[in-house]
Tab-separated table of C-alpha atoms in Angstrom:
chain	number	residue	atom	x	y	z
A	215	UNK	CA	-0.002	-33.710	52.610
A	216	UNK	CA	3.087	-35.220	51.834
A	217	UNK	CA	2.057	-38.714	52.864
A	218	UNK	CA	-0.619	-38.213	50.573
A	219	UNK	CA	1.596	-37.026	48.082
A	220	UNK	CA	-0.065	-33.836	47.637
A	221	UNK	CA	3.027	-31.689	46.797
A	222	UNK	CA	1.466	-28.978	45.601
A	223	UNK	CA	-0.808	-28.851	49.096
A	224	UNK	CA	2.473	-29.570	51.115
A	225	UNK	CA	4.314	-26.560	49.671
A	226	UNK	CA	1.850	-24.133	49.780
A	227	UNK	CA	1.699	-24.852	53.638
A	228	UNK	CA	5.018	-24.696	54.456
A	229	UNK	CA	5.474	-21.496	51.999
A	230	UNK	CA	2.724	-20.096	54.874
A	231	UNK	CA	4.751	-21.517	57.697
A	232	UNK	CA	8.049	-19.802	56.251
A	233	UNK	CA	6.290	-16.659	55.882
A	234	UNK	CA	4.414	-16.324	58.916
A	235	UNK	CA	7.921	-17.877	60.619
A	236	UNK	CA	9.740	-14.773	58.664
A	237	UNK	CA	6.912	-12.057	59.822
A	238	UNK	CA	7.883	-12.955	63.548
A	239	UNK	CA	12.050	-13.418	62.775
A	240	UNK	CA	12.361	-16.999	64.449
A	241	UNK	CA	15.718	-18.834	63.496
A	242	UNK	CA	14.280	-21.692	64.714
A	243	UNK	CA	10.986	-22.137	63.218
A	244	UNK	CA	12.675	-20.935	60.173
A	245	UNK	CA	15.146	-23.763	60.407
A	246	UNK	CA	12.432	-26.372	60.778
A	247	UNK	CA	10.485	-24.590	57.842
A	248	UNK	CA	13.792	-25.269	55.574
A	249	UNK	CA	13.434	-29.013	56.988
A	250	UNK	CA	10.322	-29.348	55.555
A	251	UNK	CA	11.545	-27.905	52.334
A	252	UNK	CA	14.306	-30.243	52.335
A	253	UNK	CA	12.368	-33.643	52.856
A	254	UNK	CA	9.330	-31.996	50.557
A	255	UNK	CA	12.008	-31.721	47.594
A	256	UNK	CA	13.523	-35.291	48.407
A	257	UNK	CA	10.297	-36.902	48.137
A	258	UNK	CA	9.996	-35.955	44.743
A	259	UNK	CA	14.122	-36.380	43.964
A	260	UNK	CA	14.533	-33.159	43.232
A	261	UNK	CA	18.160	-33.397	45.918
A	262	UNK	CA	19.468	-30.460	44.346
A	263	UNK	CA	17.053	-28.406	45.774
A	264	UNK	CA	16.600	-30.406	49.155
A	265	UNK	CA	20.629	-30.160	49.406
A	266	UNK	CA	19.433	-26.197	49.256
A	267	UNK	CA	17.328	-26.280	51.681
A	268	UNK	CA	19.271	-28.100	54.355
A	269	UNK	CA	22.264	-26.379	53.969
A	270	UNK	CA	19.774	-23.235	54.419
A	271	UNK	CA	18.177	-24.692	57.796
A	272	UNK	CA	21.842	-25.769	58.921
A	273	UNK	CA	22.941	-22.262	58.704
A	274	UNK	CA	20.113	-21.487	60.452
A	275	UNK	CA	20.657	-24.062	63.313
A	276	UNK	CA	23.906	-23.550	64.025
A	277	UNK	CA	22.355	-20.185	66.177
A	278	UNK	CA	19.611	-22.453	67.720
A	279	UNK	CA	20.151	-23.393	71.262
A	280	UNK	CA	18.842	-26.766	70.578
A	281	UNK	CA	22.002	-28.983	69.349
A	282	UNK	CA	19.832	-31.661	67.981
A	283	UNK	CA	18.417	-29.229	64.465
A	284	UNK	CA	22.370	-29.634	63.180
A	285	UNK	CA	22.479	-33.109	63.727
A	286	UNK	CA	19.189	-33.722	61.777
A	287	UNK	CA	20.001	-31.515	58.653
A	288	UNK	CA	23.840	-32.848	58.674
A	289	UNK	CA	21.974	-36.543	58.481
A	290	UNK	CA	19.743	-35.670	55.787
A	291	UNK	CA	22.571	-33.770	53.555
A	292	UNK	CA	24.741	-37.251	54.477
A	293	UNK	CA	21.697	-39.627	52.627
A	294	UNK	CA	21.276	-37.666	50.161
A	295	UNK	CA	24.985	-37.362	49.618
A	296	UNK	CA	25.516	-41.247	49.848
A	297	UNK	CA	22.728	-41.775	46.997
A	298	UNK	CA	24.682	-39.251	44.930
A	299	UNK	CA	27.535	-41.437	45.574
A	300	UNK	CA	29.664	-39.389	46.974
A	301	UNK	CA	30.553	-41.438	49.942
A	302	UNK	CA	33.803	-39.452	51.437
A	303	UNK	CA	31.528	-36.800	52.473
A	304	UNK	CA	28.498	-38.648	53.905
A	305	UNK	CA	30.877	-40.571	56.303
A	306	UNK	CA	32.611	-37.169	57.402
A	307	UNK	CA	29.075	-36.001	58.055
A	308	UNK	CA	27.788	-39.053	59.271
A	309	UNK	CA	31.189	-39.423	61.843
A	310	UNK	CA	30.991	-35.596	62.635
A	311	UNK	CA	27.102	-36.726	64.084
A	312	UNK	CA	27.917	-39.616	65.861
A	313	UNK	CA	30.352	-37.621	67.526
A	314	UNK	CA	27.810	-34.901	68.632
A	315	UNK	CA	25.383	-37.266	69.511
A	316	UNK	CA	27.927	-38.956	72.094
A	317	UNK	CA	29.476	-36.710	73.229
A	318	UNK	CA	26.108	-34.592	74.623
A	319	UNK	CA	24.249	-37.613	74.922
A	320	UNK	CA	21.353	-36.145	72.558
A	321	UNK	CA	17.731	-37.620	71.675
A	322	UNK	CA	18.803	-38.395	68.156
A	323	UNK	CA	19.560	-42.207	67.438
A	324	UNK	CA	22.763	-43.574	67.357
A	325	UNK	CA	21.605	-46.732	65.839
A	326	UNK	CA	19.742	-44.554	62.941
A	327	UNK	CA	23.659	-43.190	62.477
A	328	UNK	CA	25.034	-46.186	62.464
A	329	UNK	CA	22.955	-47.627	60.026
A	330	UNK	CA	23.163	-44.652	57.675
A	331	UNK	CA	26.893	-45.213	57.451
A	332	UNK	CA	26.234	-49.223	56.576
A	333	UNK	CA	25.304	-49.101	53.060
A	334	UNK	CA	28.353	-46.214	51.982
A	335	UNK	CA	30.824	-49.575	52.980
A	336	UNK	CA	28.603	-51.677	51.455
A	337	UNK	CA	29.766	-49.407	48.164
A	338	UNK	CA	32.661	-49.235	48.662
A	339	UNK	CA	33.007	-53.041	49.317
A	340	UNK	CA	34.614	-52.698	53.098
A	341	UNK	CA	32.173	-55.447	54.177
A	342	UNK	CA	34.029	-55.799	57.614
A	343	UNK	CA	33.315	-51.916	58.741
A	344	UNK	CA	29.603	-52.722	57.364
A	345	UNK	CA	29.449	-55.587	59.836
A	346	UNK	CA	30.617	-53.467	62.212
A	347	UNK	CA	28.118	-50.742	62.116
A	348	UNK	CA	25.789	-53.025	61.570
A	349	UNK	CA	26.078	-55.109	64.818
A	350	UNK	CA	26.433	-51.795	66.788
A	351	UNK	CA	23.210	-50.243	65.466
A	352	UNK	CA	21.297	-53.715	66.488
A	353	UNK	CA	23.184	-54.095	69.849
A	354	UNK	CA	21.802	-50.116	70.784
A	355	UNK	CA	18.017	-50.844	68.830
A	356	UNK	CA	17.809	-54.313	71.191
A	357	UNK	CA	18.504	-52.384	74.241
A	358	UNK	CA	16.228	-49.804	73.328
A	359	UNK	CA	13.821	-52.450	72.138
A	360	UNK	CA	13.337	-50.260	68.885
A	361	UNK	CA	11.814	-52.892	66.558
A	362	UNK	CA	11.781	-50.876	63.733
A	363	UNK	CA	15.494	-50.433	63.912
A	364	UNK	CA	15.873	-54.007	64.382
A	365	UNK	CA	13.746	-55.304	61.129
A	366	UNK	CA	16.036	-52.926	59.423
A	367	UNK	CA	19.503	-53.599	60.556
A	368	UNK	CA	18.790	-56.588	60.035
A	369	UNK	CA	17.754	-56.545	56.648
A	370	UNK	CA	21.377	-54.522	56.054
A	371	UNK	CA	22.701	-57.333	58.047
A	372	UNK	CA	21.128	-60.670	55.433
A	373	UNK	CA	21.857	-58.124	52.389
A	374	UNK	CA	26.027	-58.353	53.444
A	375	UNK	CA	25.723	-61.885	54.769
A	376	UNK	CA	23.951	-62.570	50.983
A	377	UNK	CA	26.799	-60.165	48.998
A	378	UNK	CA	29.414	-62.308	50.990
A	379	UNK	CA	27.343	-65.868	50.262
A	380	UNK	CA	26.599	-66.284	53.492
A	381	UNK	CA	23.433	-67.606	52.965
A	382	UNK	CA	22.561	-69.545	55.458
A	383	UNK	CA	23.163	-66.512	57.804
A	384	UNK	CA	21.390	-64.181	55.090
A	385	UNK	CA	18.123	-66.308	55.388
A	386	UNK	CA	18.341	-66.123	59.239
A	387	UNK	CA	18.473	-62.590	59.037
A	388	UNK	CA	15.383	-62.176	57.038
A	389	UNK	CA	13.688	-64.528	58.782
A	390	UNK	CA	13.917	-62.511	62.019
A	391	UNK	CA	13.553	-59.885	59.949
A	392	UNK	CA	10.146	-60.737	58.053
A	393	UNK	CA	8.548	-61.756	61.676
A	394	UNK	CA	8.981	-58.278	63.034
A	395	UNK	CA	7.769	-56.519	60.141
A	396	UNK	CA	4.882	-58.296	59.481
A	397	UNK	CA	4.613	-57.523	63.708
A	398	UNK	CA	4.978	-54.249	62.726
A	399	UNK	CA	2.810	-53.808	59.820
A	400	UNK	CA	5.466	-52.912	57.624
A	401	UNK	CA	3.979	-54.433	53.786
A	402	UNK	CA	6.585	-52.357	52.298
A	403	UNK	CA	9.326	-53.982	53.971
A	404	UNK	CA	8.182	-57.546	53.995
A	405	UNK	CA	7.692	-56.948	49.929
A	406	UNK	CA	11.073	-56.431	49.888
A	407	UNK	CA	12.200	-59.063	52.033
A	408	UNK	CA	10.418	-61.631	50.551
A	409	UNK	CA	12.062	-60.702	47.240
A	410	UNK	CA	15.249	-61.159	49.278
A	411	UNK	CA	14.265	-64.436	50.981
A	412	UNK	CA	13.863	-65.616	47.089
A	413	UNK	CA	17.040	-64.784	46.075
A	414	UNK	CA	18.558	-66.208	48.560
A	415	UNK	CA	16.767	-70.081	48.277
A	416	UNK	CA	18.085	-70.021	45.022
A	417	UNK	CA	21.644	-69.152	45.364
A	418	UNK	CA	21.281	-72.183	47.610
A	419	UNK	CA	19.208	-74.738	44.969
A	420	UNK	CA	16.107	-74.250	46.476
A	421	UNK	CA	14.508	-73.197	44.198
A	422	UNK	CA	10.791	-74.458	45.010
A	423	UNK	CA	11.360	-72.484	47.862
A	424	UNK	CA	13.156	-69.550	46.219
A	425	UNK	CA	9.342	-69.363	43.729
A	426	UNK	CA	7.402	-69.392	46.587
A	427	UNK	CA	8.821	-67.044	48.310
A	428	UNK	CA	8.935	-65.000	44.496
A	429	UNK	CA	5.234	-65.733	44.086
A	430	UNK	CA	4.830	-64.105	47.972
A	431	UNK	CA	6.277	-60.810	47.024
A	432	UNK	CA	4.868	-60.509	43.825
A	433	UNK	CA	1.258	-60.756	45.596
A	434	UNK	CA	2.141	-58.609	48.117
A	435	UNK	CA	3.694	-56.400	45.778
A	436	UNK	CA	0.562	-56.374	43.589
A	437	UNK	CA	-1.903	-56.110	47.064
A	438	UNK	CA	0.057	-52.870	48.049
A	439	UNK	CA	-0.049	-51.414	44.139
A	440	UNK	CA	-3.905	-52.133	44.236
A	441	UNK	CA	-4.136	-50.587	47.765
A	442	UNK	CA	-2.145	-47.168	45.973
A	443	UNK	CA	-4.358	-47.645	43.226
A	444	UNK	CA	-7.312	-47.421	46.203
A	445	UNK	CA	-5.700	-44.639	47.537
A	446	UNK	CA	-5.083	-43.109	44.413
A	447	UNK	CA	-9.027	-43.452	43.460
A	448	UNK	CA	-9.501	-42.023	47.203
A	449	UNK	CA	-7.123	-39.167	46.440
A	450	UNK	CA	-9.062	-38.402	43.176
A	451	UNK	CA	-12.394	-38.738	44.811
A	452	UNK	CA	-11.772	-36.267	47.710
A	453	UNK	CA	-10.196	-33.992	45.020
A	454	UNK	CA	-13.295	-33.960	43.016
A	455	UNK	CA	-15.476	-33.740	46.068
A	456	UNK	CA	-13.238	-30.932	47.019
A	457	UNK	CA	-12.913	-29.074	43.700
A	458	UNK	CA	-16.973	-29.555	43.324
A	459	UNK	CA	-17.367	-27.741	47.005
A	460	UNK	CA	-15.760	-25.084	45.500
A	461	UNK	CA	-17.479	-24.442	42.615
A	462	UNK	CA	-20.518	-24.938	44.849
A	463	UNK	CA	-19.063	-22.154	47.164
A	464	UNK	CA	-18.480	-20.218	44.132
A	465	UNK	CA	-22.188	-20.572	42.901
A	466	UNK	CA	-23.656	-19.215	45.842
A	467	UNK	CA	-21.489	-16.320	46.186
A	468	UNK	CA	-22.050	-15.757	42.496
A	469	UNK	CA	-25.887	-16.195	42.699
A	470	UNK	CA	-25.181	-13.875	46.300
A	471	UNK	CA	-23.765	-10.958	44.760
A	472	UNK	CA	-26.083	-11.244	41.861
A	473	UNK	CA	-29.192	-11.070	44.320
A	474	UNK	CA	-27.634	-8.474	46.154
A	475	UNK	CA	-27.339	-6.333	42.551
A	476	UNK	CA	-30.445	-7.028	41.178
A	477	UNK	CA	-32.060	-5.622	44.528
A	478	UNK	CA	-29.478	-2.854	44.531
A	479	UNK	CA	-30.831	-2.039	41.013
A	480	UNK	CA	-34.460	-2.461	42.077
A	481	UNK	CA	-33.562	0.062	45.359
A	482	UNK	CA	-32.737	2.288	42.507
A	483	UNK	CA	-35.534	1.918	40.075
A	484	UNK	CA	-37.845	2.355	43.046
A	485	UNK	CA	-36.007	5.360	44.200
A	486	UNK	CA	-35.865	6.819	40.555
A	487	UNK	CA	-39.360	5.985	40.619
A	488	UNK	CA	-40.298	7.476	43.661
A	489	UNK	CA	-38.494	10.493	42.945
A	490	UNK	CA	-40.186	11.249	39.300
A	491	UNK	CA	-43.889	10.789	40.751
A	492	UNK	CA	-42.971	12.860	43.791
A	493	UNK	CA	-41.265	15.848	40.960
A	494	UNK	CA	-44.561	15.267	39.077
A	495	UNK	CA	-47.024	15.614	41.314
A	496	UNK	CA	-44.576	19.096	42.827
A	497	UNK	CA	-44.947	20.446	38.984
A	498	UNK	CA	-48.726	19.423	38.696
A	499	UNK	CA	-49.185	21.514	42.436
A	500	UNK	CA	-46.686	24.355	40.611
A	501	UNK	CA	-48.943	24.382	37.454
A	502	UNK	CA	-51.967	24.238	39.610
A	503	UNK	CA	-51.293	27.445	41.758
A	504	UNK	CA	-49.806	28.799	38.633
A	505	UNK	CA	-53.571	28.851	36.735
A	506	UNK	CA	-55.347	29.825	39.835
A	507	UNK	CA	-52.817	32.843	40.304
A	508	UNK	CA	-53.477	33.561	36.170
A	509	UNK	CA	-57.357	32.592	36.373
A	510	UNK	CA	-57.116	35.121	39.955
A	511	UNK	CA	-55.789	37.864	37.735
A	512	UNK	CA	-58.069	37.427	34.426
A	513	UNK	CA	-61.039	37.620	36.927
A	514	UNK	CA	-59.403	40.670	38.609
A	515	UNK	CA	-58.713	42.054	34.959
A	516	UNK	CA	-62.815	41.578	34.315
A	517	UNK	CA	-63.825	43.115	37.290
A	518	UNK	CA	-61.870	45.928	36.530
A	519	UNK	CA	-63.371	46.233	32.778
A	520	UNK	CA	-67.150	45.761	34.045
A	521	UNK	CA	-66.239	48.270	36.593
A	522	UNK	CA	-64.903	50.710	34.103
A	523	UNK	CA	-67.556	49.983	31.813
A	524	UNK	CA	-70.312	50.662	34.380
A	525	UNK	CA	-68.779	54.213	35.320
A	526	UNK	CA	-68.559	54.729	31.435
A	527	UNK	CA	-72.334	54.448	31.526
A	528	UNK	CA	-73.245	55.897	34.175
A	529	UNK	CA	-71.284	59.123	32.965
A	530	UNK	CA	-72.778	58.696	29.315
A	531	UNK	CA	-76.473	58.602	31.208
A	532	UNK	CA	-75.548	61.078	33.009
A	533	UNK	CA	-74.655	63.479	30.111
A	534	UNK	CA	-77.755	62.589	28.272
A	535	UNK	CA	-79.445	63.530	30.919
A	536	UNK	CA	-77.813	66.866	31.063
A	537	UNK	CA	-78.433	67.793	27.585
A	538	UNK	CA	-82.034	66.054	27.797
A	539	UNK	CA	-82.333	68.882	30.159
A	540	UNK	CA	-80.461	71.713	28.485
A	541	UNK	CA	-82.857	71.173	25.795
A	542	UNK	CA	-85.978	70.885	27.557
């Protein structure tokens, strides 16, 4: 994320790192998390709070057991320090690593050290001590064969032989320079060196020479702006693509949830349903037995009327015929 310069992305994940480092209580993943802080914040040159952050993780590393999380925070606060130009304390720090780094003969590259303290001389003008530093990181990144480091001591090395006008051993420093880069792959540093290479030729009168090499660098220098431009557009376009997938993600849960209501609410009509024909058809059963009980006792009612009426005529026949007699 942050060689894609997606800060935002970057921080969230090592906010997650610290936390999940801070659920567990590790020093030393903690001190690595405030690393990543640190470099995060100095990407954007925000030192301030990437000063915070490694003095944080230094505190941190000083309980590690591994001696080499000091040395990389104390290097850090030193750069950052030197570009603040504050140049007493970088070379304390800077000395106070080389020291640790000899004396327990640690990972962490002398040469790197060395040629972190080159440019605080070169500000404050002690070209001699540059010199120094300078051969001594190249002597260790020859014997290491660490062409990287070469390329750019050696570009330190043409930039003092150029501020002293030196130029004929400037231009042989960037030449040897330029061919391991472009060895390398390093478009970014050959930009640079061809801009160098330029000023160079015409400090000496070449000048032909001196707009070739400035017509170089600004085509490389517009080749790698149209390849961040690409990357840029690349950026963007996985962005989009990304941000779309979301929404898409969102859709479906929100078309999801509302399937899963509107059969919810269907589950519930039918049961509401259900439940008022089954109550209907219990009251029309209710009724039912309820007329045959009343039509049951209206019949019995009748019965009992006819039969009351037929023993009042029998006994009213029956008295007629007594007096019918009485009077015969």
């Amino acid at each position: 994320y942050m060689d894609l310069n997606y800060f935002d992305k970057a921080y969230s994940a090592v906010s997650s790192a610290w936390n999940l480092a801070s659920d567990i209580n590790d020093s030393a993943l903690l001190a690595k998390t405030c690393n990543a802080f640190g470099v995060l914040y100095d990407l954007q040159y925000q030192e301030e709070q990437a000063l915070e952050y490694y003095g944080k993780g230094l505190a941190l590393a000083e309980h590690d057991t591994d001696p080499l999380m000091p040395v990389r925070f104390l290097n850090n606060i030193a750069i950052i320090y030197t570009n603040q130009g504050r140049f007493d304390e970088a070379k304390a720090i800077l000395f106070r690593c080389i020291d640790s780094v000899s004396q327990k003969g640690m990972a962490f590259g002398l040469d790197r050290l060395y040629m972190n303290i080159v440019p605080i001389y070169i500000c404050l003008g002690e070209v001699d001590s540059a010199l120094m530093y300078v051969g001594k990181s190249l002597d260790i990144a020859v014997a290491s064969n660490n062409r990287s480091s070469m390329a750019r001591t050696l570009i330190y090395k043409g930039y003092i032989y150029y501020v002293e006008k030196e130029y004929d051993l400037a231009g042989a420093a960037f030449d040897v320079a330029d061919s391991l880069v472009r060895d390398l792959g390093f478009d970014n540093m050959h930009c640079m060196i061809l801009r160098y290479q330029a000023w160079v030729a015409e400090a000496q009168g070449h000048f032909e020479d001196a707009y070739r090499y400035l017509e170089m660098h600004m085509q490389k220098a517009d080749s790698l702006e149209q390849k961040r431009n690409v990357a840029d557009m690349l950026r963007m376009q996985l962005d989009a693509q990304a941000e779309q997938a979301e929404l898409e993600a969102e859709s479906r849960i929100y078309r999801l949830v509302l399937l899963v209501v509107v059969m919810v609410f269907l589950l519930l009509l039918l049961g509401m349903l259900f439940w008022y024909g089954s109550h209907r058809q219990k009251q029309r059963l209710l009724d039912a037995e309820g007329e045959k009980r009343l039509l049951a006792s209206d019949l019995e009612n009748e019965n009992k009327k006819q039969i009351t009426q037929s023993l009042y005529r029998q006994k009213k026949e029956q008295d007629l015929t007594e007096v019918i007699e009485r009077l015969k």
